[in-house]
PDB file of C-alpha atoms in Angstrom:
ATOM      1  CA  MET A   8     -35.620  43.841  10.950  1.00  0.00           C
ATOM      2  CA  LYS A   9     -36.800  40.735   9.155  1.00  0.00           C
ATOM      3  CA  GLU A  10     -34.199  38.044   8.674  1.00  0.00           C
ATOM      4  CA  THR A  11     -33.880  36.593   5.203  1.00  0.00           C
ATOM      5  CA  GLU A  12     -33.501  32.879   4.706  1.00  0.00           C
ATOM      6  CA  GLU A  13     -30.515  31.733   2.702  1.00  0.00           C
ATOM      7  CA  ASN A  14     -30.413  28.500   0.768  1.00  0.00           C
ATOM      8  CA  TRP A  15     -27.017  26.890   0.521  1.00  0.00           C
ATOM      9  CA  SER A  16     -26.154  24.322  -2.114  1.00  0.00           C
ATOM     10  CA  LEU A  17     -23.352  22.868   0.032  1.00  0.00           C
ATOM     11  CA  VAL A  18     -22.926  22.808   3.786  1.00  0.00           C
ATOM     12  CA  ILE A  19     -19.527  21.765   5.121  1.00  0.00           C
ATOM     13  CA  GLY A  20     -19.527  20.307   8.589  1.00  0.00           C
ATOM     14  CA  PRO A  21     -17.757  17.724  10.723  1.00  0.00           C
ATOM     15  CA  LYS A  22     -18.227  14.080   9.859  1.00  0.00           C
ATOM     16  CA  ARG A  23     -20.910  12.330  11.859  1.00  0.00           C
ATOM     17  CA  SER A  24     -18.886   9.174  12.206  1.00  0.00           C
ATOM     18  CA  LEU A  25     -15.239   8.229  11.858  1.00  0.00           C
ATOM     19  CA  TRP A  26     -16.375   5.120   9.997  1.00  0.00           C
ATOM     20  CA  SER A  27     -18.263   7.164   7.405  1.00  0.00           C
ATOM     21  CA  LEU A  28     -17.315   6.716   3.749  1.00  0.00           C
ATOM     22  CA  ASP A  29     -19.940   9.229   2.628  1.00  0.00           C
ATOM     23  CA  LEU A  30     -20.334   7.583  -0.765  1.00  0.00           C
ATOM     24  CA  ALA A  31     -22.942  10.137  -1.849  1.00  0.00           C
ATOM     25  CA  GLU A  32     -20.450  12.991  -1.477  1.00  0.00           C
ATOM     26  CA  LEU A  33     -17.722  10.990  -3.199  1.00  0.00           C
ATOM     27  CA  TRP A  34     -20.090  10.464  -6.136  1.00  0.00           C
ATOM     28  CA  GLN A  35     -20.762  14.209  -6.309  1.00  0.00           C
ATOM     29  CA  TYR A  36     -17.020  14.769  -6.748  1.00  0.00           C
ATOM     30  CA  ARG A  37     -16.587  12.054  -9.393  1.00  0.00           C
ATOM     31  CA  ASP A  38     -15.389  14.636 -11.937  1.00  0.00           C
ATOM     32  CA  LEU A  39     -12.560  15.581  -9.593  1.00  0.00           C
ATOM     33  CA  LEU A  40     -11.738  11.902  -9.163  1.00  0.00           C
ATOM     34  CA  GLN A  41     -11.603  11.532 -12.941  1.00  0.00           C
ATOM     35  CA  MET A  42      -9.290  14.530 -13.214  1.00  0.00           C
ATOM     36  CA  PHE A  43      -6.880  13.121 -10.613  1.00  0.00           C
ATOM     37  CA  VAL A  44      -6.901   9.727 -12.338  1.00  0.00           C
ATOM     38  CA  ARG A  45      -6.152  11.339 -15.690  1.00  0.00           C
ATOM     39  CA  ARG A  46      -3.317  13.293 -14.111  1.00  0.00           C
ATOM     40  CA  ASP A  47      -1.790  10.172 -12.594  1.00  0.00           C
ATOM     41  CA  VAL A  48      -2.083   8.097 -15.767  1.00  0.00           C
ATOM     42  CA  VAL A  49      -1.284  10.636 -18.485  1.00  0.00           C
ATOM     43  CA  THR A  50       0.862  13.341 -16.923  1.00  0.00           C
ATOM     44  CA  VAL A  51       3.385  10.986 -15.316  1.00  0.00           C
ATOM     45  CA  TYR A  52       4.663   9.781 -18.702  1.00  0.00           C
ATOM     46  CA  LYS A  53       3.824  12.863 -20.751  1.00  0.00           C
ATOM     47  CA  GLN A  54       7.409  14.144 -21.044  1.00  0.00           C
ATOM     48  CA  THR A  55       9.135  10.758 -21.286  1.00  0.00           C
ATOM     49  CA  VAL A  56      10.667   9.250 -24.413  1.00  0.00           C
ATOM     50  CA  LEU A  57       8.712   5.996 -24.325  1.00  0.00           C
ATOM     51  CA  GLY A  58       5.520   7.455 -22.850  1.00  0.00           C
ATOM     52  CA  PRO A  59       2.872   4.874 -21.862  1.00  0.00           C
ATOM     53  CA  ILE A  60       5.105   2.098 -23.218  1.00  0.00           C
ATOM     54  CA  TRP A  61       6.690   2.209 -19.767  1.00  0.00           C
ATOM     55  CA  PHE A  62       3.588   0.363 -18.533  1.00  0.00           C
ATOM     56  CA  PHE A  63       4.881  -2.626 -20.525  1.00  0.00           C
ATOM     57  CA  VAL A  64       8.613  -2.034 -20.067  1.00  0.00           C
ATOM     58  CA  GLN A  65       8.539  -2.127 -16.258  1.00  0.00           C
ATOM     59  CA  PRO A  66       7.028  -5.614 -15.802  1.00  0.00           C
ATOM     60  CA  ILE A  67       9.063  -6.998 -18.729  1.00  0.00           C
ATOM     61  CA  MET A  68      12.356  -5.759 -17.261  1.00  0.00           C
ATOM     62  CA  THR A  69      11.400  -7.052 -13.810  1.00  0.00           C
ATOM     63  CA  MET A  70      10.462 -10.411 -15.311  1.00  0.00           C
ATOM     64  CA  LEU A  71      13.794 -10.672 -17.136  1.00  0.00           C
ATOM     65  CA  VAL A  72      15.711  -9.902 -13.951  1.00  0.00           C
ATOM     66  CA  TYR A  73      13.771 -12.591 -12.095  1.00  0.00           C
ATOM     67  CA  VAL A  74      14.436 -15.108 -14.870  1.00  0.00           C
ATOM     68  CA  VAL A  75      18.182 -14.475 -14.721  1.00  0.00           C
ATOM     69  CA  ILE A  76      18.626 -14.212 -10.946  1.00  0.00           C
ATOM     70  CA  PHE A  77      15.977 -16.466  -9.418  1.00  0.00           C
ATOM     71  CA  GLY A  78      15.388 -18.820 -12.345  1.00  0.00           C
ATOM     72  CA  ASN A  79      18.859 -19.401 -13.764  1.00  0.00           C
ATOM     73  CA  ILE A  80      21.303 -18.455 -11.008  1.00  0.00           C
ATOM     74  CA  ALA A  81      19.320 -19.443  -7.899  1.00  0.00           C
ATOM     75  CA  GLY A  82      17.533 -22.248  -9.719  1.00  0.00           C
ATOM     76  CA  LEU A  83      14.186 -21.799  -7.977  1.00  0.00           C
ATOM     77  CA  PRO A  84      11.456 -24.093  -9.351  1.00  0.00           C
ATOM     78  CA  THR A  85       8.378 -22.749 -11.140  1.00  0.00           C
ATOM     79  CA  ASP A  86       6.098 -25.827 -11.015  1.00  0.00           C
ATOM     80  CA  ASP A  87       6.951 -26.717 -14.642  1.00  0.00           C
ATOM     81  CA  ILE A  88       5.583 -23.385 -15.826  1.00  0.00           C
ATOM     82  CA  PRO A  89       7.772 -21.360 -18.258  1.00  0.00           C
ATOM     83  CA  GLN A  90       9.715 -18.886 -16.177  1.00  0.00           C
ATOM     84  CA  PRO A  91       8.556 -15.719 -18.005  1.00  0.00           C
ATOM     85  CA  LEU A  92       4.898 -16.673 -17.570  1.00  0.00           C
ATOM     86  CA  PHE A  93       5.301 -17.779 -13.952  1.00  0.00           C
ATOM     87  CA  TYR A  94       7.068 -14.595 -12.855  1.00  0.00           C
ATOM     88  CA  LEU A  95       4.853 -12.278 -14.896  1.00  0.00           C
ATOM     89  CA  SER A  96       1.690 -13.730 -13.345  1.00  0.00           C
ATOM     90  CA  GLY A  97       2.917 -12.729  -9.905  1.00  0.00           C
ATOM     91  CA  ILE A  98       4.522  -9.438 -10.914  1.00  0.00           C
ATOM     92  CA  ILE A  99       1.448  -7.766 -12.385  1.00  0.00           C
ATOM     93  CA  ILE A 100      -0.870  -8.388  -9.447  1.00  0.00           C
ATOM     94  CA  TRP A 101       1.877  -7.614  -6.916  1.00  0.00           C
ATOM     95  CA  ASN A 102       2.637  -4.343  -8.713  1.00  0.00           C
ATOM     96  CA  TYR A 103      -0.996  -3.325  -8.338  1.00  0.00           C
ATOM     97  CA  PHE A 104      -0.892  -3.801  -4.566  1.00  0.00           C
ATOM     98  CA  SER A 105       2.509  -2.141  -4.308  1.00  0.00           C
ATOM     99  CA  ASP A 106       1.437   0.892  -6.352  1.00  0.00           C
ATOM    100  CA  CYS A 107      -1.787   1.317  -4.362  1.00  0.00           C
ATOM    101  CA  PHE A 108       0.079   1.069  -1.075  1.00  0.00           C
ATOM    102  CA  MET A 109       3.047   3.283  -1.962  1.00  0.00           C
ATOM    103  CA  GLN A 110       0.968   5.966  -3.708  1.00  0.00           C
ATOM    104  CA  THR A 111      -1.654   6.275  -0.958  1.00  0.00           C
ATOM    105  CA  SER A 112       0.847   6.138   1.914  1.00  0.00           C
ATOM    106  CA  ASP A 113       1.986   9.703   1.074  1.00  0.00           C
ATOM    107  CA  THR A 114      -1.483  11.229   0.678  1.00  0.00           C
ATOM    108  CA  PHE A 115      -1.317  13.724   3.557  1.00  0.00           C
ATOM    109  CA  SER A 116       2.326  14.744   3.209  1.00  0.00           C
ATOM    110  CA  LEU A 117       2.234  15.290  -0.571  1.00  0.00           C
ATOM    111  CA  ASN A 118      -1.103  17.124  -0.635  1.00  0.00           C
ATOM    112  CA  GLN A 119      -0.967  19.198   2.536  1.00  0.00           C
ATOM    113  CA  ASP A 120      -0.993  22.498   0.619  1.00  0.00           C
ATOM    114  CA  MET A 121      -4.063  21.516  -1.393  1.00  0.00           C
ATOM    115  CA  PHE A 122      -5.861  20.097   1.642  1.00  0.00           C
ATOM    116  CA  GLY A 123      -5.240  23.331   3.548  1.00  0.00           C
ATOM    117  CA  LYS A 124      -6.791  25.553   0.881  1.00  0.00           C
ATOM    118  CA  VAL A 125      -9.530  23.673  -0.942  1.00  0.00           C
ATOM    119  CA  TYR A 126     -12.360  21.527   0.344  1.00  0.00           C
ATOM    120  CA  PHE A 127     -13.193  18.199  -1.242  1.00  0.00           C
ATOM    121  CA  PRO A 128     -13.626  14.717   0.224  1.00  0.00           C
ATOM    122  CA  ARG A 129     -10.094  13.746   1.226  1.00  0.00           C
ATOM    123  CA  LEU A 130     -10.684  10.119   0.282  1.00  0.00           C
ATOM    124  CA  ILE A 131     -10.879  11.261  -3.350  1.00  0.00           C
ATOM    125  CA  MET A 132      -7.092  11.513  -3.450  1.00  0.00           C
ATOM    126  CA  PRO A 133      -6.174   7.959  -2.340  1.00  0.00           C
ATOM    127  CA  LEU A 134      -9.103   6.555  -4.338  1.00  0.00           C
ATOM    128  CA  SER A 135      -7.715   8.205  -7.465  1.00  0.00           C
ATOM    129  CA  LYS A 136      -4.428   6.356  -6.920  1.00  0.00           C
ATOM    130  CA  VAL A 137      -6.283   3.048  -6.689  1.00  0.00           C
ATOM    131  CA  VAL A 138      -8.274   3.704  -9.868  1.00  0.00           C
ATOM    132  CA  ALA A 139      -5.195   4.912 -11.753  1.00  0.00           C
ATOM    133  CA  GLY A 140      -3.352   1.799 -10.590  1.00  0.00           C
ATOM    134  CA  LEU A 141      -6.241  -0.322 -11.868  1.00  0.00           C
ATOM    135  CA  ILE A 142      -5.822   1.189 -15.340  1.00  0.00           C
ATOM    136  CA  LYS A 143      -2.110   0.432 -15.216  1.00  0.00           C
ATOM    137  CA  PHE A 144      -2.869  -3.104 -14.052  1.00  0.00           C
ATOM    138  CA  GLY A 145      -5.317  -3.526 -16.949  1.00  0.00           C
ATOM    139  CA  ILE A 146      -2.617  -2.586 -19.453  1.00  0.00           C
ATOM    140  CA  GLN A 147      -0.110  -4.978 -17.878  1.00  0.00           C
ATOM    141  CA  PHE A 148      -2.779  -7.679 -17.717  1.00  0.00           C
ATOM    142  CA  ILE A 149      -3.074  -7.456 -21.503  1.00  0.00           C
ATOM    143  CA  LEU A 150       0.677  -8.088 -21.671  1.00  0.00           C
ATOM    144  CA  PHE A 151       0.249 -11.124 -19.419  1.00  0.00           C
ATOM    145  CA  LEU A 152      -2.573 -12.479 -21.596  1.00  0.00           C
ATOM    146  CA  ALA A 153      -0.400 -12.071 -24.695  1.00  0.00           C
ATOM    147  CA  VAL A 154       2.452 -14.046 -23.097  1.00  0.00           C
ATOM    148  CA  TYR A 155      -0.080 -16.565 -21.778  1.00  0.00           C
ATOM    149  CA  ALA A 156      -1.593 -17.047 -25.248  1.00  0.00           C
ATOM    150  CA  TYR A 157       1.870 -17.526 -26.753  1.00  0.00           C
ATOM    151  CA  PHE A 158       2.781 -20.393 -24.420  1.00  0.00           C
ATOM    152  CA  PHE A 159      -0.731 -21.870 -24.612  1.00  0.00           C
ATOM    153  CA  ILE A 160      -0.589 -22.017 -28.427  1.00  0.00           C
ATOM    154  CA  LYS A 161       2.930 -23.390 -28.175  1.00  0.00           C
ATOM    155  CA  GLY A 162       1.508 -26.398 -26.320  1.00  0.00           C
ATOM    156  CA  VAL A 163       2.644 -25.736 -22.764  1.00  0.00           C
ATOM    157  CA  ASP A 164       0.579 -27.662 -20.231  1.00  0.00           C
ATOM    158  CA  LEU A 165      -1.524 -24.849 -18.774  1.00  0.00           C
ATOM    159  CA  ALA A 166      -4.789 -25.567 -17.021  1.00  0.00           C
ATOM    160  CA  PRO A 167      -7.113 -22.550 -16.775  1.00  0.00           C
ATOM    161  CA  ASN A 168     -10.081 -23.480 -14.634  1.00  0.00           C
ATOM    162  CA  ALA A 169     -13.307 -22.294 -13.005  1.00  0.00           C
ATOM    163  CA  ALA A 170     -11.291 -20.276 -10.481  1.00  0.00           C
ATOM    164  CA  LEU A 171     -10.983 -17.623 -13.228  1.00  0.00           C
ATOM    165  CA  ALA A 172     -14.344 -16.361 -11.976  1.00  0.00           C
ATOM    166  CA  LEU A 173     -12.573 -15.249  -8.796  1.00  0.00           C
ATOM    167  CA  VAL A 174      -9.975 -13.117 -10.603  1.00  0.00           C
ATOM    168  CA  PRO A 175     -12.014  -9.862 -10.290  1.00  0.00           C
ATOM    169  CA  VAL A 176     -12.392 -10.603  -6.568  1.00  0.00           C
ATOM    170  CA  TYR A 177      -8.639 -11.107  -6.202  1.00  0.00           C
ATOM    171  CA  ILE A 178      -8.044  -7.744  -7.866  1.00  0.00           C
ATOM    172  CA  LEU A 179     -10.522  -6.053  -5.509  1.00  0.00           C
ATOM    173  CA  LEU A 180      -8.815  -7.675  -2.527  1.00  0.00           C
ATOM    174  CA  MET A 181      -5.455  -6.327  -3.666  1.00  0.00           C
ATOM    175  CA  ALA A 182      -6.991  -2.862  -4.071  1.00  0.00           C
ATOM    176  CA  ALA A 183      -8.577  -3.049  -0.602  1.00  0.00           C
ATOM    177  CA  LEU A 184      -5.339  -4.203   1.032  1.00  0.00           C
ATOM    178  CA  GLY A 185      -3.246  -1.558  -0.729  1.00  0.00           C
ATOM    179  CA  LEU A 186      -5.723   1.230   0.032  1.00  0.00           C
ATOM    180  CA  GLY A 187      -6.260   0.124   3.632  1.00  0.00           C
ATOM    181  CA  PHE A 188      -2.562  -0.114   4.471  1.00  0.00           C
ATOM    182  CA  GLY A 189      -1.899   3.128   2.614  1.00  0.00           C
ATOM    183  CA  LEU A 190      -4.562   5.011   4.595  1.00  0.00           C
ATOM    184  CA  ILE A 191      -3.130   3.693   7.857  1.00  0.00           C
ATOM    185  CA  PHE A 192       0.451   4.645   7.044  1.00  0.00           C
ATOM    186  CA  THR A 193      -0.332   8.075   5.597  1.00  0.00           C
ATOM    187  CA  SER A 194      -2.229   8.858   8.793  1.00  0.00           C
ATOM    188  CA  LEU A 195       0.591   7.673  11.035  1.00  0.00           C
ATOM    189  CA  THR A 196       3.311   9.509   9.105  1.00  0.00           C
ATOM    190  CA  THR A 197       1.666  12.883   9.773  1.00  0.00           C
ATOM    191  CA  LYS A 198       2.885  12.491  13.353  1.00  0.00           C
ATOM    192  CA  TYR A 199       5.704   9.970  13.022  1.00  0.00           C
ATOM    193  CA  ARG A 200       7.670  11.081   9.971  1.00  0.00           C
ATOM    194  CA  ASP A 201      10.295   8.350  10.171  1.00  0.00           C
ATOM    195  CA  LEU A 202       7.716   5.660   9.427  1.00  0.00           C
ATOM    196  CA  LYS A 203       7.776   6.555   5.736  1.00  0.00           C
ATOM    197  CA  PHE A 204      11.367   5.334   5.545  1.00  0.00           C
ATOM    198  CA  LEU A 205      10.178   1.900   6.612  1.00  0.00           C
ATOM    199  CA  VAL A 206       7.452   1.637   3.976  1.00  0.00           C
ATOM    200  CA  GLN A 207       9.731   0.840   1.028  1.00  0.00           C
ATOM    201  CA  PHE A 208      11.751  -1.614   3.099  1.00  0.00           C
ATOM    202  CA  GLY A 209       8.604  -3.238   4.444  1.00  0.00           C
ATOM    203  CA  VAL A 210       7.127  -3.661   0.961  1.00  0.00           C
ATOM    204  CA  GLN A 211      10.277  -5.437  -0.189  1.00  0.00           C
ATOM    205  CA  LEU A 212      10.165  -7.829   2.761  1.00  0.00           C
ATOM    206  CA  LEU A 213       6.481  -8.472   2.119  1.00  0.00           C
ATOM    207  CA  MET A 214       7.236  -9.313  -1.495  1.00  0.00           C
ATOM    208  CA  TYR A 215       9.660 -12.055  -0.469  1.00  0.00           C
ATOM    209  CA  ALA A 216       7.015 -13.400   1.909  1.00  0.00           C
ATOM    210  CA  SER A 217       4.652 -13.795  -1.079  1.00  0.00           C
ATOM    211  CA  PRO A 218       4.809 -16.535  -3.752  1.00  0.00           C
ATOM    212  CA  ILE A 219       6.002 -14.339  -6.609  1.00  0.00           C
ATOM    213  CA  ILE A 220       9.489 -15.677  -7.272  1.00  0.00           C
ATOM    214  CA  TYR A 221       8.764 -19.156  -5.933  1.00  0.00           C
ATOM    215  CA  PRO A 222       5.768 -21.530  -5.802  1.00  0.00           C
ATOM    216  CA  MET A 223       4.114 -22.433  -2.515  1.00  0.00           C
ATOM    217  CA  SER A 224       4.858 -26.085  -3.272  1.00  0.00           C
ATOM    218  CA  MET A 225       8.577 -25.607  -2.620  1.00  0.00           C
ATOM    219  CA  ILE A 226       7.994 -24.481   0.981  1.00  0.00           C
ATOM    220  CA  ASP A 227       8.467 -27.627   3.069  1.00  0.00           C
ATOM    221  CA  GLN A 228       9.348 -26.117   6.448  1.00  0.00           C
ATOM    222  CA  PRO A 229       6.154 -26.115   8.586  1.00  0.00           C
ATOM    223  CA  LEU A 230       6.920 -22.857  10.413  1.00  0.00           C
ATOM    224  CA  LEU A 231       7.842 -20.948   7.258  1.00  0.00           C
ATOM    225  CA  LYS A 232       4.834 -22.331   5.403  1.00  0.00           C
ATOM    226  CA  LYS A 233       2.583 -21.211   8.249  1.00  0.00           C
ATOM    227  CA  VAL A 234       4.062 -17.704   8.197  1.00  0.00           C
ATOM    228  CA  ILE A 235       3.489 -17.394   4.444  1.00  0.00           C
ATOM    229  CA  TYR A 236       0.009 -18.874   4.774  1.00  0.00           C
ATOM    230  CA  TYR A 237      -1.025 -16.077   7.149  1.00  0.00           C
ATOM    231  CA  ASN A 238       0.149 -13.470   4.666  1.00  0.00           C
ATOM    232  CA  PRO A 239      -3.141 -12.480   2.969  1.00  0.00           C
ATOM    233  CA  LEU A 240      -1.263 -11.354  -0.136  1.00  0.00           C
ATOM    234  CA  ALA A 241       0.117 -14.872  -0.535  1.00  0.00           C
ATOM    235  CA  GLN A 242      -3.421 -16.263  -0.648  1.00  0.00           C
ATOM    236  CA  VAL A 243      -4.447 -13.795  -3.335  1.00  0.00           C
ATOM    237  CA  ILE A 244      -1.348 -14.285  -5.490  1.00  0.00           C
ATOM    238  CA  GLU A 245      -1.503 -18.076  -5.185  1.00  0.00           C
ATOM    239  CA  GLY A 246      -5.189 -18.061  -6.127  1.00  0.00           C
ATOM    240  CA  PHE A 247      -4.539 -15.760  -9.090  1.00  0.00           C
ATOM    241  CA  LYS A 248      -1.797 -18.048 -10.387  1.00  0.00           C
ATOM    242  CA  TYR A 249      -3.887 -21.157  -9.829  1.00  0.00           C
ATOM    243  CA  ALA A 250      -6.757 -19.726 -11.874  1.00  0.00           C
ATOM    244  CA  PHE A 251      -4.608 -19.250 -14.970  1.00  0.00           C
ATOM    245  CA  LEU A 252      -1.813 -21.784 -14.623  1.00  0.00           C
ATOM    246  CA  GLY A 253      -3.590 -24.637 -12.849  1.00  0.00           C
ATOM    247  CA  ARG A 254      -0.659 -25.060 -10.458  1.00  0.00           C
ATOM    248  CA  GLY A 255      -0.662 -24.640  -6.716  1.00  0.00           C
ATOM    249  CA  GLU A 256      -3.748 -24.897  -4.582  1.00  0.00           C
ATOM    250  CA  LEU A 257      -6.957 -22.935  -4.189  1.00  0.00           C
ATOM    251  CA  SER A 258      -7.665 -22.816  -0.473  1.00  0.00           C
ATOM    252  CA  TRP A 259     -11.182 -21.641   0.340  1.00  0.00           C
ATOM    253  CA  THR A 260     -10.127 -21.154   3.940  1.00  0.00           C
ATOM    254  CA  GLY A 261      -7.217 -19.009   2.791  1.00  0.00           C
ATOM    255  CA  PHE A 262      -9.505 -17.097   0.421  1.00  0.00           C
ATOM    256  CA  ALA A 263     -11.966 -16.335   3.234  1.00  0.00           C
ATOM    257  CA  TYR A 264      -9.099 -15.313   5.521  1.00  0.00           C
ATOM    258  CA  ALA A 265      -7.705 -12.917   2.891  1.00  0.00           C
ATOM    259  CA  ALA A 266     -11.174 -11.422   2.280  1.00  0.00           C
ATOM    260  CA  VAL A 267     -11.845 -10.835   5.981  1.00  0.00           C
ATOM    261  CA  PHE A 268      -8.340  -9.445   6.501  1.00  0.00           C
ATOM    262  CA  ALA A 269      -8.767  -7.016   3.585  1.00  0.00           C
ATOM    263  CA  PHE A 270     -12.172  -5.913   4.893  1.00  0.00           C
ATOM    264  CA  VAL A 271     -10.800  -5.243   8.379  1.00  0.00           C
ATOM    265  CA  VAL A 272      -7.703  -3.397   7.110  1.00  0.00           C
ATOM    266  CA  LEU A 273      -9.761  -1.213   4.775  1.00  0.00           C
ATOM    267  CA  PHE A 274     -12.262  -0.132   7.400  1.00  0.00           C
ATOM    268  CA  LEU A 275      -9.533   0.367   9.987  1.00  0.00           C
ATOM    269  CA  GLY A 276      -7.720   2.511   7.433  1.00  0.00           C
ATOM    270  CA  VAL A 277     -10.851   4.581   6.778  1.00  0.00           C
ATOM    271  CA  PHE A 278     -11.374   5.054  10.527  1.00  0.00           C
ATOM    272  CA  ILE A 279      -7.792   6.238  11.151  1.00  0.00           C
ATOM    273  CA  PHE A 280      -7.796   8.386   7.996  1.00  0.00           C
ATOM    274  CA  ASN A 281     -11.037  10.154   8.984  1.00  0.00           C
ATOM    275  CA  LYS A 282      -9.729  10.715  12.491  1.00  0.00           C
ATOM    276  CA  THR A 283      -6.431  12.141  11.247  1.00  0.00           C
ATOM    277  CA  GLU A 284      -8.168  14.304   8.659  1.00  0.00           C
ATOM    278  CA  ARG A 285      -9.766  16.406  11.396  1.00  0.00           C
ATOM    279  CA  SER A 286      -6.476  17.684  12.803  1.00  0.00           C
ATOM    280  CA  PHE A 287      -3.645  16.704  10.468  1.00  0.00           C
ATOM    281  CA  MET A 288      -2.956  20.322   9.434  1.00  0.00           C
ATOM    282  CA  ASP A 289      -1.768  20.969  12.990  1.00  0.00           C
ATOM    283  CA  THR A 290       0.828  18.182  12.873  1.00  0.00           C
ATOM    284  CA  VAL A 291       1.814  17.599   9.237  1.00  0.00           C
TER     285      VAL A 291
END
């Protein structure tokens, strides 16, 4: 009996390498990525009273709380920058990292039913969170620019500089750090469930170790300054603020450190995620 040859349009097999991103396959599923992004951006606020206005309300409310507590009650300095502008500049870029990290850290546990029934590149799911977060960041960035323009026209001594060219890089670094840490933690929580309870607490501690509610210039203790310096998020946030406000310091050494750290975390996250993907259904 003569065997007939069959031509398959898609062959599913094990990954060749744990380091593989398989960008070609991710591109083939770009429509699915777009659908997940639309779901995360539109559906979340579809049945709310304010709808997408929440994208503006959240950073504004956070900024007002910071002004009252840290600005007026605690009396923390802001390097002669108006408090609303100083806090908002840190809040929007921190929120992007926080959203990327928190949303991707639950990838396996929240999507185990879908992963067990349908095949698609698993990285599509955490990538959709990063892209959706970027859209949210873009909306909040418009709010920041509006507040920035108000104080600039009002005559506040702001000093935007050539470091503005690095702003897209800072955003990519935040995305890489959030995605990398998220991939690591979602992989670990498939086996160690109690780790997810530490994520929220850890993010809060990390926020206080970043120059969001205070400027780096107020840190005069050598040990504490060194600890904050080795926080890659602090380098990104400080550089972002320096580009727009002209306060603080742009450290090229710190910038390179943050870039290398983000690169290592992202690829370590991809490695652990790909390794966990092969057997997570047996442990999740």
